Structure formats: structure tokens, C-alpha cells
Amino acid sequence: MTRKFESGVRAGACASSVGAVLLLATSLDIEVAHAQAIMRTPTISVPSRTPTISPGIAARAMSVDRGPNGGGTTPRLSARMGPIPVRPYVRYSPNLYPACTAPYRDADGECLAQSNGDGGGSGKSGKKSAGKGRGNNTPVAANPRTFANEFVAEIDGALSLAEADELARRHGLRRVASENFPLIGATVGLFRIADGRPYDTVRREFAADGSVRSLQPNYRYLLQDQKVAAPTEGDPAQYALAKLRLPQAHALVHGANVTVAVIDSGIDAKHPELANSIADNFDALGSSEGPHVHGTGIAGAIVAHGRLMGSAPEARIIAIRAFGGTTGGAESSSYIILRSLNYAAEHGAQIVNMSFAGPKDAVIERAIAATAARGLVLVAAAGNAGAKSPPLYPAANPNVIAVSATDQQDKLFTASNRGNYIALAAPGVDIFLPAPDGKYQMTSGTSFSAAYVSGVAALLLERNNALKPEALRMTLAKTAHDLGSPGRDDLFGDGEADAYAAVTAIPSDNASPVAAASGTTKREGGEGRREEPGIRAIEQPSLSSADDKSTVSQTDRPAAR
């Protein structure tokens, strides 16, 4: 497919399209968790340009060149957004979530487990039993939902490493790793069956040991490759900025001094769009892999500041590599996600972006509750499993802001999840973002919608660093641009995020608070939400730790540079 992008205008015509290939492995009745992105490979020549934005934006984000004769205006980049050489595009790693079909879900919408000796299968058992013991040579099918023969166990924190190894040996296990996690106040280990015994047998015996506090499978979080069809006409590199009213918001704040932890695949910190934005790196995998397209794109949606513009271009990123290890894609696990959340909470993150989805996972639910209790803002992709999917996690956790994806026409992304746990929507279709090695990508998915909202949250925290998470969520909900049926709904939540309305709806650190943004486009009358899987109803908490809820701020002026 070929497309030209010209400065300040909508894109031209597509010459050809690539057919969509859906890798929904429903025939296997499996449940696999993965980062929420769907990406493709255009061949595009991109001249230097600036996003097309309506008049009245911040002078900081754009300057105007009136030509040699002072004629018509031609937008061009400011020094901060100076042009960089045209880079070739790359091949991407898109992701779909192959959820189980309706007959294979329990009353709560969870995929039914199957005891097949592989660590917590999914889907109903077949008529014939898979291998039932050491003496049975019948091969057991691998279960993509979990890591075969692995457990995540909370163990007695008083045990030394030698004693933990002895505990494992008593049950025919090998301790792969273990550590104390201050976030949840527990010592958690990763254990693997070493003697070939059936999974269920080992699980029962290990769980009964007095030194084991809790036990669960090591769930798999996975990225998958998938090409998708050509996009609709329009310049996908710029519409998200106008939809979110980011240029207007950037006249006031840019996310400075706010730290966002990105739990994802590897990020290319050397990319021109991300220069000086990566404040810290943590490889939860302990790997030596290079940067990955998904993590680099997520970071770009938040802090890009070269040719592109992220939602919080001056925020600081803690780059946490939790996904990796497979050809063309990336995967993670319960234990690695726990390590990642613990690192974010222990190293000063104020916001955590989680652009992945999966099954309900007890140890991750516990970690998220503990992270929220520390006052961190948690944002997650709603999921790319479509209308028939059960709730996906961590987005469906009530402590998390779940974000669905919209396109340039404000329509819901076809693959986006629905549900009463959806809090907000944001652009996520045909998004133009950085990719490793100085390249760029065109991509779609709720992953990037979540990243945009994480950046908007950073703008609010720069505006008022004392803002509490519930007040921040309330502000995003009350100032959202209502889409779909009046009030909140299961497609868009409270509506599409509006950065400018949200920023002007709260006080700056030294100003009086406000009750709501003037001229908000949110329609009232949305129905309340049920308790589980994710209550989004927000009472009227104080906007800051000072509990000050008085008058409208009169200090809305461009931030000092």
C-alpha cells in the first residue's frame, strides 16, 4: 500500500490494500493475553510536516511561515518539533486476543479450565483424556494460556533461598526464581515441575504444604503477528491530536516532572522522538534483547516530541521490559508482570500504562490493588477481542482506567472490547508512531488509546501534583466528549478523552479548584455501573489532598518554558 502525506492537508489515495487475517484461535478454545495492538506495513514517503490542527493552538507546538511574500499561512514545526530525515517504515507485531467462545465460559465470563497436566488449560476437555501420569505416553497438547508445568506461589517470607530450594525439592519442583515484593508484602516464587509428575497432583501436594501461602498457574501474556486491511482516507498521523485537543492543552502543561511507568516490550530510547525522555530502565525479563516495535510505539504516544507529538511530551518514562523472547512478537507471564508492577511502585512512578490484556489473574489483581492503594494512576487497554469477548484484565479491574479505541470518524474500533468496565475512549486506529532504529509505524489498537490517556493523566498531574487518582478519573470522565448513546455506555465509557477540557477543569497547584470544565461536551444521564468486574461510578472526591473544592481557576495561561 502506498500513501503520501503532505503538510497540513489530508492524505491522498491508497493504491492497494492488504487483506485482514484474523488469528483468533477459537477453534482451540484458548485464552491468551497480549499487548493490545494491530499493526501493518505501509510503504510511505513522509516529507517533513507538522500535524494538521485547527486554529488557536499553542504557539509552542507550532509556528507559522507566511512565505516569501507574506501570503497564505503554511504551518511548520517549531524548533522543538524540528523535521528529521525521512525514515523507512518497518514491519510490525500486531496483536489479537483469541478469547474462548460462549459455550466454553463459566457464569462469570471466564474461560473454563481443563486439567490436562500443562498448568491450567482452557476450553472443555475432549471425550478422551489427555495423559494422566508418568506412565502414559499420550502427548499432551501445549496450553498457550499458561507456561507449562509452572507455578507462581507465595511462600513463607522467613525461608532462606536454601530452604526455598529444599521446599521445591520435597515436591519434585525446581525454584526458578523468588524474591520479596514490598508492593504486596509477600515473598513470591516461580517454580517448575522437575520430575514429570502430573500438574494437578503436584499442585494439590504443593498447595497443602505449610510454607505455601497461595498457588496459581504462571499465566502467559503474548503478542501475535497479524496484518490488517488498508485504512480509510485521511492523515492518520495527525487526527489524534485534534481529537484529544492536545495542542490547546499543551499551551498550559506538557507533563513535565511527571513519571509514567510503561510496562511493555523494549523501548528504543535512542529514537529522535524519545530523546531525553527515558528516565529509567528495568528489564524484568533479565534479557539482552533490543528494542521492540510495540513498546517504542507506546512510549511515542506518550512522549514523542520530534516530528510527532505525544500526549505528554515532557513526561518522564520508566521503561519496564516485561514482554520479549519470541520471534516477531513478545510474551510475558504473571511473575514478570508482578516484578514490573513492584518496580514501578518502588521507583517513583505516578502513572502506570498497561497496554496488554489477559485472564483474571489473582496475583496481578493483588498487585494492582496494592499499587492503587499507594496512589498511582493505573491505565490499561480495554482489549482487542471484539464485541463477544468476556472482560479482559487488568482493564476490568475496578482500580484501572480501561480505554477503548476510536477512529478518525469517532467510531469504535471494530476489534475493541465492550463492557461496563470501559471508562474512556481515545484514538487508536491508524496511529502514526515511532518504531525502533529511528523508523516509524502505522498502527491500530486499544494499546495506543491507553497510552494517549496515560499522557493526558500526566498533563493533569503537572497541572496539580496533589490531584488524587479518583479525582483525576472523575475529571477525565466529566470532561470527556460524549460518543454513542447519551451518557456513558459499554462502547466508549464516559466518552472520548478531552485533554484541554480536563486540564482547565482542575486548579493549578497555586490556584482555586474548579468543579467542572466550562463548555464540557459530556451529556448527563448515564446509568450506574455494576460492581464487578469494574465499577466506574465516581463519587465526588476532593480534587487534591487539601480537600479544596471552591471556584473556577483564573490562571489558565501558557506554561512558562
C-alpha positions as semicolon CSV with decimal commas, in nm:
position;residue;x (nm);y (nm);z (nm)
1;M;0,000;0,000;0,000
2;T;0,126;0,347;-0,081
3;R;0,024;0,678;0,064
4;K;0,158;1,031;0,054
5;F;0,142;1,259;0,349
6;E;0,153;1,635;0,276
7;S;0,195;1,912;0,536
8;G;-0,132;2,049;0,670
9;V;-0,365;1,852;0,440
10;R;-0,545;1,525;0,448
11;A;-0,372;1,224;0,296
12;G;-0,410;1,110;-0,064
13;A;-0,542;0,789;-0,208
14;C;-0,435;0,435;-0,129
15;A;-0,309;0,235;-0,428
16;S;-0,370;-0,106;-0,287
17;S;-0,477;-0,279;0,033
18;V;-0,369;-0,577;0,232
19;G;-0,635;-0,832;0,333
20;A;-0,702;-0,879;0,702
21;V;-0,600;-1,207;0,858
22;L;-0,753;-1,278;1,198
23;L;-0,563;-1,516;1,422
24;L;-0,845;-1,580;1,666
25;A;-0,763;-1,927;1,784
26;T;-1,117;-2,001;1,896
27;S;-1,104;-2,343;1,735
28;L;-0,858;-2,437;2,011
29;D;-1,080;-2,277;2,278
30;I;-0,782;-2,096;2,424
31;E;-0,740;-1,777;2,618
32;V;-0,419;-1,584;2,556
33;A;-0,317;-1,247;2,693
34;H;-0,118;-0,997;2,492
35;A;-0,048;-0,634;2,421
36;Q;-0,339;-0,467;2,252
37;A;-0,220;-0,354;1,910
38;I;-0,292;-0,435;1,548
39;M;-0,023;-0,317;1,310
40;R;0,053;-0,323;0,942
41;T;0,323;-0,228;0,697
42;P;0,260;0,065;0,463
43;T;0,525;0,186;0,222
44;I;0,502;0,559;0,271
45;S;0,709;0,861;0,180
46;V;0,671;1,118;0,454
47;P;0,800;1,470;0,391
48;S;0,873;1,685;0,693
49;R;0,548;1,826;0,828
50;T;0,352;1,920;1,133
51;P;0,017;1,778;1,244
52;T;-0,291;1,938;1,088
53;I;-0,461;2,120;1,373
54;S;-0,742;2,371;1,393
55;P;-0,654;2,738;1,464
56;G;-0,593;2,864;1,812
57;I;-0,334;2,611;1,921
58;A;-0,034;2,681;2,139
59;A;0,241;2,881;1,978
60;R;0,479;2,640;2,144
61;A;0,356;2,346;1,941
62;M;0,355;2,520;1,604
63;S;0,485;2,831;1,427
64;V;0,360;2,978;1,100
65;D;0,557;3,050;0,784
66;R;0,380;3,308;0,568
67;G;0,602;3,257;0,270
68;P;0,834;3,498;0,093
69;N;0,553;3,742;0,010
70;G;0,366;3,717;0,337
71;G;0,086;3,527;0,168
72;G;-0,116;3,228;0,288
73;T;-0,010;3,054;0,603
74;T;0,178;2,728;0,589
75;P;0,217;2,552;0,923
76;R;0,564;2,431;1,004
77;L;0,736;2,277;1,302
78;S;0,880;2,483;1,584
79;A;1,240;2,428;1,688
80;R;1,126;2,171;1,941
81;M;0,945;1,978;1,669
82;G;1,207;2,026;1,402
83;P;1,198;1,793;1,100
84;I;1,408;1,480;1,092
85;P;1,512;1,279;0,787
86;V;1,250;1,057;0,630
87;R;1,282;0,706;0,777
88;P;1,175;0,380;0,619
89;Y;0,877;0,204;0,769
90;V;0,900;-0,126;0,947
91;R;0,712;-0,450;0,974
92;Y;0,504;-0,461;1,287
93;S;0,390;-0,706;1,553
94;P;0,012;-0,666;1,586
95;N;-0,198;-0,841;1,843
96;L;-0,537;-1,003;1,872
97;Y;-0,681;-1,171;2,180
98;P;-0,825;-1,514;2,089
99;A;-1,092;-1,537;2,358
100;C;-1,287;-1,857;2,415
101;T;-1,635;-1,885;2,263
102;A;-1,956;-1,858;2,466
103;P;-2,016;-2,232;2,525
104;Y;-1,678;-2,254;2,699
105;R;-1,728;-1,974;2,952
106;D;-1,850;-2,001;3,308
107;A;-2,117;-1,781;3,468
108;D;-1,863;-1,502;3,523
109;G;-1,749;-1,499;3,162
110;E;-1,417;-1,670;3,237
111;C;-1,286;-1,941;3,007
112;L;-1,337;-2,284;3,160
113;A;-1,018;-2,459;3,273
114;Q;-0,914;-2,804;3,164
115;S;-0,697;-3,033;3,372
116;N;-0,453;-3,160;3,116
117;G;-0,129;-3,157;3,305
118;D;0,002;-2,844;3,138
119;G;-0,058;-2,586;3,404
120;G;-0,422;-2,482;3,382
121;G;-0,561;-2,533;3,034
122;S;-0,856;-2,360;2,874
123;G;-1,159;-2,494;2,700
124;K;-1,362;-2,803;2,784
125;S;-1,197;-3,140;2,791
126;G;-1,240;-3,368;2,494
127;K;-1,400;-3,709;2,520
128;K;-1,067;-3,877;2,560
129;S;-0,842;-3,795;2,849
130;A;-0,501;-3,650;2,786
131;G;-0,209;-3,817;2,960
132;K;-0,287;-3,897;3,323
133;G;0,051;-3,981;3,461
134;R;0,413;-4,060;3,415
135;G;0,345;-4,396;3,252
136;N;0,110;-4,259;2,988
137;N;0,292;-4,181;2,665
138;T;-0,002;-3,998;2,507
139;P;0,129;-3,648;2,415
140;V;-0,037;-3,356;2,591
141;A;-0,117;-3,050;2,380
142;A;0,062;-2,734;2,491
143;N;-0,162;-2,474;2,652
144;P;-0,098;-2,122;2,522
145;R;-0,278;-1,973;2,824
146;T;-0,008;-2,069;3,073
147;F;0,356;-2,171;3,089
148;A;0,363;-2,550;3,101
149;N;0,430;-2,706;3,442
150;E;0,499;-2,374;3,616
151;F;0,352;-2,230;3,936
152;V;0,356;-1,886;4,092
153;A;0,348;-1,937;4,467
154;E;0,355;-1,710;4,769
155;I;0,583;-1,877;5,021
156;D;0,687;-1,816;5,380
157;G;0,896;-1,499;5,376
158;A;1,117;-1,632;5,656
159;L;1,259;-1,906;5,431
160;S;1,617;-1,863;5,313
161;L;1,698;-1,938;4,950
162;A;1,838;-2,275;5,055
163;E;1,517;-2,353;5,244
164;A;1,307;-2,244;4,947
165;D;1,509;-2,480;4,726
166;E;1,451;-2,760;4,976
167;L;1,078;-2,683;4,977
168;A;1,079;-2,719;4,599
169;R;1,275;-3,047;4,607
170;R;1,029;-3,202;4,853
171;H;0,758;-3,165;4,592
172;G;0,959;-3,255;4,282
173;L;0,993;-2,891;4,180
174;R;1,275;-2,658;4,086
175;R;1,278;-2,299;4,213
176;V;1,331;-2,085;3,903
177;A;1,324;-1,754;4,091
178;S;1,188;-1,597;4,407
179;E;1,204;-1,261;4,576
180;N;1,031;-1,041;4,827
181;F;0,787;-0,792;4,675
182;P;0,736;-0,491;4,904
183;L;0,440;-0,385;4,690
184;I;0,227;-0,674;4,818
185;G;0,426;-0,751;5,131
186;A;0,498;-1,108;5,026
187;T;0,768;-1,341;4,901
188;V;0,666;-1,495;4,570
189;G;0,849;-1,763;4,377
190;L;0,836;-1,918;4,033
191;F;0,853;-2,299;4,046
192;R;0,871;-2,563;3,771
193;I;0,787;-2,934;3,787
194;A;1,114;-3,124;3,766
195;D;1,012;-3,490;3,794
196;G;0,748;-3,527;3,523
197;R;0,453;-3,581;3,757
198;P;0,102;-3,465;3,655
199;Y;0,037;-3,097;3,711
200;D;-0,278;-3,143;3,920
201;T;-0,109;-3,392;4,152
202;V;0,182;-3,158;4,218
203;R;-0,050;-2,861;4,261
204;R;-0,255;-3,033;4,530
205;E;0,050;-3,152;4,724
206;F;0,240;-2,824;4,694
207;A;-0,059;-2,613;4,798
208;A;-0,103;-2,829;5,110
209;D;0,249;-2,753;5,234
210;G;0,252;-2,527;5,539
211;S;0,514;-2,300;5,380
212;V;0,294;-2,220;5,077
213;R;0,050;-1,932;5,126
214;S;-0,111;-1,932;4,779
215;L;-0,062;-2,104;4,445
216;Q;-0,167;-2,039;4,085
217;P;-0,055;-2,108;3,725
218;N;0,203;-1,880;3,565
219;Y;-0,026;-1,716;3,309
220;R;0,106;-1,624;2,967
221;Y;0,090;-1,272;2,821
222;L;0,155;-1,283;2,447
223;L;0,197;-1,065;2,138
224;Q;0,091;-1,201;1,799
225;D;0,165;-1,108;1,437
226;Q;-0,124;-1,000;1,219
227;K;-0,161;-0,790;0,905
228;V;-0,472;-0,578;0,867
229;A;-0,652;-0,407;0,581
230;A;-0,578;-0,062;0,446
231;P;-0,710;0,233;0,649
232;T;-0,979;0,477;0,545
233;E;-0,874;0,801;0,380
234;G;-0,733;1,077;0,596
235;D;-0,399;1,154;0,751
236;P;-0,367;0,911;1,042
237;A;-0,051;1,082;1,161
238;Q;-0,234;1,384;1,293
239;Y;-0,602;1,336;1,371
240;A;-0,548;1,207;1,728
241;L;-0,400;1,541;1,838
242;A;-0,705;1,739;1,733
243;K;-0,949;1,478;1,866
244;L;-0,792;1,494;2,211
245;R;-0,744;1,875;2,190
246;L;-0,382;1,826;2,284
247;P;-0,236;2,142;2,122
248;Q;-0,469;2,358;2,331
249;A;-0,382;2,162;2,645
250;H;-0,010;2,197;2,567
251;A;-0,049;2,575;2,591
252;L;-0,085;2,512;2,964
253;V;0,101;2,191;3,052
254;H;0,326;1,932;2,888
255;G;0,357;1,658;3,151
256;A;0,682;1,797;3,295
257;N;0,812;1,631;3,612
258;V;0,553;1,351;3,593
259;T;0,678;0,992;3,577
260;V;0,495;0,727;3,372
261;A;0,593;0,361;3,400
262;V;0,543;0,179;3,069
263;I;0,516;-0,198;3,125
264;D;0,566;-0,331;2,776
265;S;0,825;-0,467;2,537
266;G;1,162;-0,296;2,490
267;I;1,171;0,077;2,409
268;D;1,419;0,240;2,171
269;A;1,546;0,519;2,397
270;K;1,771;0,647;2,114
271;H;1,483;0,726;1,880
272;P;1,474;1,102;1,799
273;E;1,110;1,117;1,911
274;L;1,205;0,990;2,258
275;A;1,526;1,184;2,315
276;N;1,589;1,258;2,685
277;S;1,251;1,113;2,782
278;I;1,357;0,777;2,927
279;A;1,444;0,842;3,291
280;D;1,494;0,481;3,399
281;N;1,510;0,130;3,253
282;F;1,425;-0,201;3,415
283;D;1,438;-0,535;3,238
284;A;1,202;-0,759;3,435
285;L;1,296;-1,042;3,200
286;G;1,668;-1,012;3,267
287;S;1,721;-1,035;2,892
288;S;1,964;-0,879;2,649
289;E;1,712;-0,817;2,370
290;G;1,698;-0,496;2,172
291;P;1,404;-0,256;2,148
292;H;1,068;-0,374;2,019
293;V;0,812;-0,206;1,795
294;H;0,522;-0,220;2,042
295;G;0,696;-0,068;2,343
296;T;0,858;0,201;2,128
297;G;0,519;0,296;1,984
298;I;0,357;0,312;2,328
299;A;0,633;0,542;2,457
300;G;0,590;0,757;2,146
301;A;0,215;0,800;2,202
302;I;0,301;0,942;2,544
303;V;0,619;1,148;2,498
304;A;0,702;1,189;2,127
305;H;0,841;1,538;2,061
306;G;1,023;1,535;1,727
307;R;0,822;1,518;1,406
308;L;0,534;1,374;1,606
309;M;0,373;1,489;1,929
310;G;0,275;1,265;2,218
311;S;0,007;1,349;2,469
312;A;0,262;1,445;2,738
313;P;0,583;1,534;2,550
314;E;0,779;1,636;2,861
315;A;0,684;1,346;3,088
316;R;0,950;1,104;3,214
317;I;0,927;0,737;3,118
318;I;1,030;0,439;3,329
319;A;1,083;0,182;3,054
320;I;0,999;-0,160;3,201
321;R;1,062;-0,451;2,967
322;A;0,812;-0,723;3,058
323;F;0,749;-0,867;2,710
324;G;1,004;-1,045;2,493
325;G;1,156;-1,374;2,395
326;T;0,969;-1,485;2,083
327;T;1,038;-1,434;1,714
328;G;0,836;-1,147;1,570
329;G;0,629;-1,098;1,884
330;A;0,677;-1,087;2,259
331;E;0,534;-1,259;2,564
332;S;0,525;-1,220;2,939
333;S;0,395;-1,401;3,247
334;S;0,226;-1,348;3,581
335;Y;0,559;-1,350;3,763
336;I;0,718;-1,096;3,527
337;I;0,419;-0,861;3,540
338;L;0,435;-0,878;3,921
339;R;0,805;-0,783;3,909
340;S;0,720;-0,494;3,678
341;L;0,441;-0,351;3,894
342;N;0,661;-0,383;4,201
343;Y;0,943;-0,191;4,029
344;A;0,709;0,085;3,911
345;A;0,564;0,135;4,259
346;E;0,904;0,125;4,428
347;H;1,078;0,366;4,187
348;G;0,858;0,672;4,183
349;A;0,606;0,608;3,907
350;Q;0,293;0,821;3,932
351;I;0,113;0,659;3,638
352;V;0,138;0,302;3,509
353;N;0,050;0,226;3,146
354;M;-0,052;-0,138;3,083
355;S;-0,120;-0,191;2,713
356;F;-0,180;-0,565;2,743
357;A;-0,474;-0,787;2,831
358;G;-0,541;-1,132;2,964
359;P;-0,741;-1,351;3,200
360;K;-0,826;-1,266;3,557
361;D;-0,506;-1,337;3,747
362;A;-0,512;-1,349;4,128
363;V;-0,153;-1,238;4,189
364;I;-0,179;-0,950;3,939
365;E;-0,514;-0,842;4,085
366;R;-0,348;-0,829;4,426
367;A;-0,055;-0,627;4,291
368;I;-0,286;-0,380;4,116
369;A;-0,489;-0,326;4,431
370;A;-0,168;-0,257;4,623
371;T;-0,042;-0,021;4,352
372;A;-0,368;0,173;4,354
373;A;-0,355;0,192;4,733
374;R;-0,023;0,376;4,701
375;G;-0,193;0,646;4,495
376;L;-0,068;0,553;4,148
377;V;-0,291;0,609;3,846
378;L;-0,340;0,284;3,650
379;V;-0,439;0,287;3,281
380;A;-0,494;-0,021;3,063
381;A;-0,602;-0,119;2,714
382;A;-0,961;-0,246;2,706
383;G;-0,856;-0,528;2,473
384;N;-0,878;-0,616;2,106
385;A;-1,103;-0,923;2,131
386;G;-1,418;-0,762;1,995
387;A;-1,782;-0,746;2,094
388;K;-1,821;-1,106;2,213
389;S;-1,520;-1,115;2,442
390;P;-1,560;-1,155;2,818
391;P;-1,399;-0,882;3,032
392;L;-1,021;-0,871;2,996
393;Y;-0,773;-0,782;3,266
394;P;-0,613;-0,571;3,404
395;A;-0,855;-0,327;3,234
396;A;-1,160;-0,482;3,403
397;N;-1,010;-0,432;3,748
398;P;-1,209;-0,152;3,922
399;N;-0,884;0,027;4,015
400;V;-0,787;0,067;3,649
401;I;-0,893;0,321;3,384
402;A;-0,993;0,100;3,090
403;V;-0,963;0,264;2,746
404;S;-1,132;0,158;2,422
405;A;-1,024;0,275;2,075
406;T;-1,190;0,507;1,823
407;D;-1,111;0,602;1,464
408;Q;-1,099;0,932;1,279
409;Q;-1,479;0,935;1,245
410;D;-1,525;0,874;1,621
411;K;-1,645;0,520;1,552
412;L;-1,545;0,235;1,777
413;F;-1,251;0,027;1,659
414;T;-1,406;-0,297;1,536
415;A;-1,179;-0,516;1,748
416;S;-1,218;-0,306;2,064
417;N;-1,369;-0,475;2,367
418;R;-1,703;-0,364;2,506
419;G;-1,830;-0,374;2,861
420;N;-1,939;-0,172;3,162
421;Y;-1,576;-0,160;3,273
422;I;-1,482;0,072;2,985
423;A;-1,401;0,413;3,135
424;L;-1,295;0,623;2,835
425;A;-1,221;0,610;2,465
426;A;-0,930;0,762;2,274
427;P;-0,797;0,747;1,916
428;G;-0,644;0,409;1,842
429;V;-0,695;0,341;1,470
430;D;-0,425;0,419;1,213
431;I;-0,194;0,596;1,457
432;F;0,145;0,723;1,338
433;L;0,416;0,643;1,593
434;P;0,791;0,583;1,627
435;A;0,942;0,237;1,577
436;P;1,290;0,102;1,660
437;D;1,602;0,218;1,475
438;G;1,469;0,565;1,400
439;K;1,180;0,429;1,194
440;Y;0,807;0,491;1,210
441;Q;0,496;0,275;1,214
442;M;0,128;0,294;1,129
443;T;-0,065;0,100;1,389
444;S;-0,404;0,038;1,547
445;G;-0,523;-0,099;1,879
446;T;-0,651;-0,018;2,225
447;S;-0,284;-0,028;2,333
448;F;-0,227;0,317;2,189
449;S;-0,558;0,458;2,310
450;A;-0,448;0,368;2,663
451;A;-0,108;0,532;2,607
452;Y;-0,269;0,858;2,496
453;V;-0,484;0,861;2,810
454;S;-0,178;0,791;3,028
455;G;-0,024;1,103;2,877
456;V;-0,336;1,309;2,942
457;A;-0,323;1,192;3,304
458;A;0,036;1,321;3,316
459;L;-0,085;1,663;3,199
460;L;-0,331;1,673;3,488
461;L;-0,065;1,579;3,740
462;E;0,165;1,852;3,615
463;R;-0,124;2,093;3,646
464;N;-0,186;1,984;4,006
465;N;0,058;1,735;4,153
466;A;-0,168;1,688;4,459
467;L;-0,451;1,551;4,245
468;K;-0,580;1,223;4,384
469;P;-0,635;0,925;4,148
470;E;-1,013;0,924;4,198
471;A;-1,033;1,298;4,138
472;L;-0,823;1,255;3,826
473;R;-1,051;0,979;3,699
474;M;-1,358;1,188;3,780
475;T;-1,214;1,482;3,587
476;L;-1,143;1,268;3,280
477;A;-1,496;1,124;3,295
478;K;-1,677;1,454;3,348
479;T;-1,489;1,637;3,073
480;A;-1,498;1,357;2,813
481;H;-1,666;1,422;2,479
482;D;-1,973;1,200;2,480
483;L;-1,995;0,949;2,195
484;G;-2,264;0,698;2,108
485;S;-2,585;0,698;2,309
486;P;-2,633;0,983;2,560
487;G;-2,442;0,931;2,881
488;R;-2,195;0,654;2,944
489;D;-2,218;0,325;2,756
490;D;-2,034;-0,002;2,711
491;L;-1,851;0,108;2,395
492;F;-1,698;0,446;2,485
493;G;-1,744;0,460;2,862
494;D;-1,792;0,825;2,954
495;G;-1,673;0,931;2,609
496;E;-1,359;1,034;2,425
497;A;-1,093;1,197;2,641
498;D;-1,061;1,575;2,605
499;A;-0,721;1,688;2,729
500;Y;-0,791;2,061;2,718
501;A;-1,126;2,036;2,898
502;A;-0,970;1,812;3,162
503;V;-0,671;2,039;3,221
504;T;-0,884;2,352;3,255
505;A;-1,128;2,172;3,485
506;I;-0,878;2,142;3,769
507;P;-0,679;2,401;3,961
508;S;-0,314;2,459;3,906
509;D;-0,108;2,394;4,219
510;N;-0,148;2,750;4,346
511;A;-0,498;2,821;4,221
512;S;-0,851;2,761;4,340
513;P;-1,009;2,432;4,229
514;V;-1,294;2,406;3,982
515;A;-1,598;2,184;3,979
516;A;-1,604;2,110;3,607
517;A;-1,476;2,242;3,277
518;S;-1,685;2,514;3,119
519;G;-1,840;2,419;2,791
520;T;-1,795;2,047;2,851
521;T;-1,948;1,831;2,582
522;K;-2,039;1,547;2,819
523;R;-2,411;1,469;2,824
524;E;-2,561;1,371;3,156
525;G;-2,790;1,079;3,228
526;G;-2,560;0,777;3,210
527;E;-2,671;0,478;3,410
528;G;-2,479;0,347;3,709
529;R;-2,239;0,059;3,672
530;R;-2,247;-0,278;3,837
531;E;-1,993;-0,379;4,097
532;E;-1,797;-0,641;3,904
533;P;-1,583;-0,663;3,701
534;G;-1,517;-0,288;3,718
535;I;-1,716;-0,017;3,894
536;R;-1,658;0,315;3,720
537;A;-1,911;0,521;3,917
538;I;-1,719;0,801;4,085
539;E;-1,841;0,994;4,384
540;Q;-1,722;1,348;4,428
541;P;-1,382;1,307;4,595
542;S;-1,167;1,607;4,669
543;L;-0,953;1,721;4,380
544;S;-0,642;1,742;4,590
545;S;-0,504;1,633;4,921
546;A;-0,607;1,973;5,057
547;D;-0,977;1,885;5,003
548;D;-1,027;2,225;4,839
549;K;-1,329;2,237;4,602
550;S;-1,408;2,605;4,557
551;T;-1,424;2,825;4,248
552;V;-1,310;2,820;3,888
553;S;-0,941;2,874;3,823
554;Q;-0,849;3,206;3,664
555;T;-0,486;3,114;3,597
556;D;-0,519;2,936;3,262
557;R;-0,230;3,074;3,067
558;P;0,057;2,916;2,875
559;A;0,307;2,742;3,098
560;A;0,643;2,909;3,141
561;R;0,923;2,744;2,949
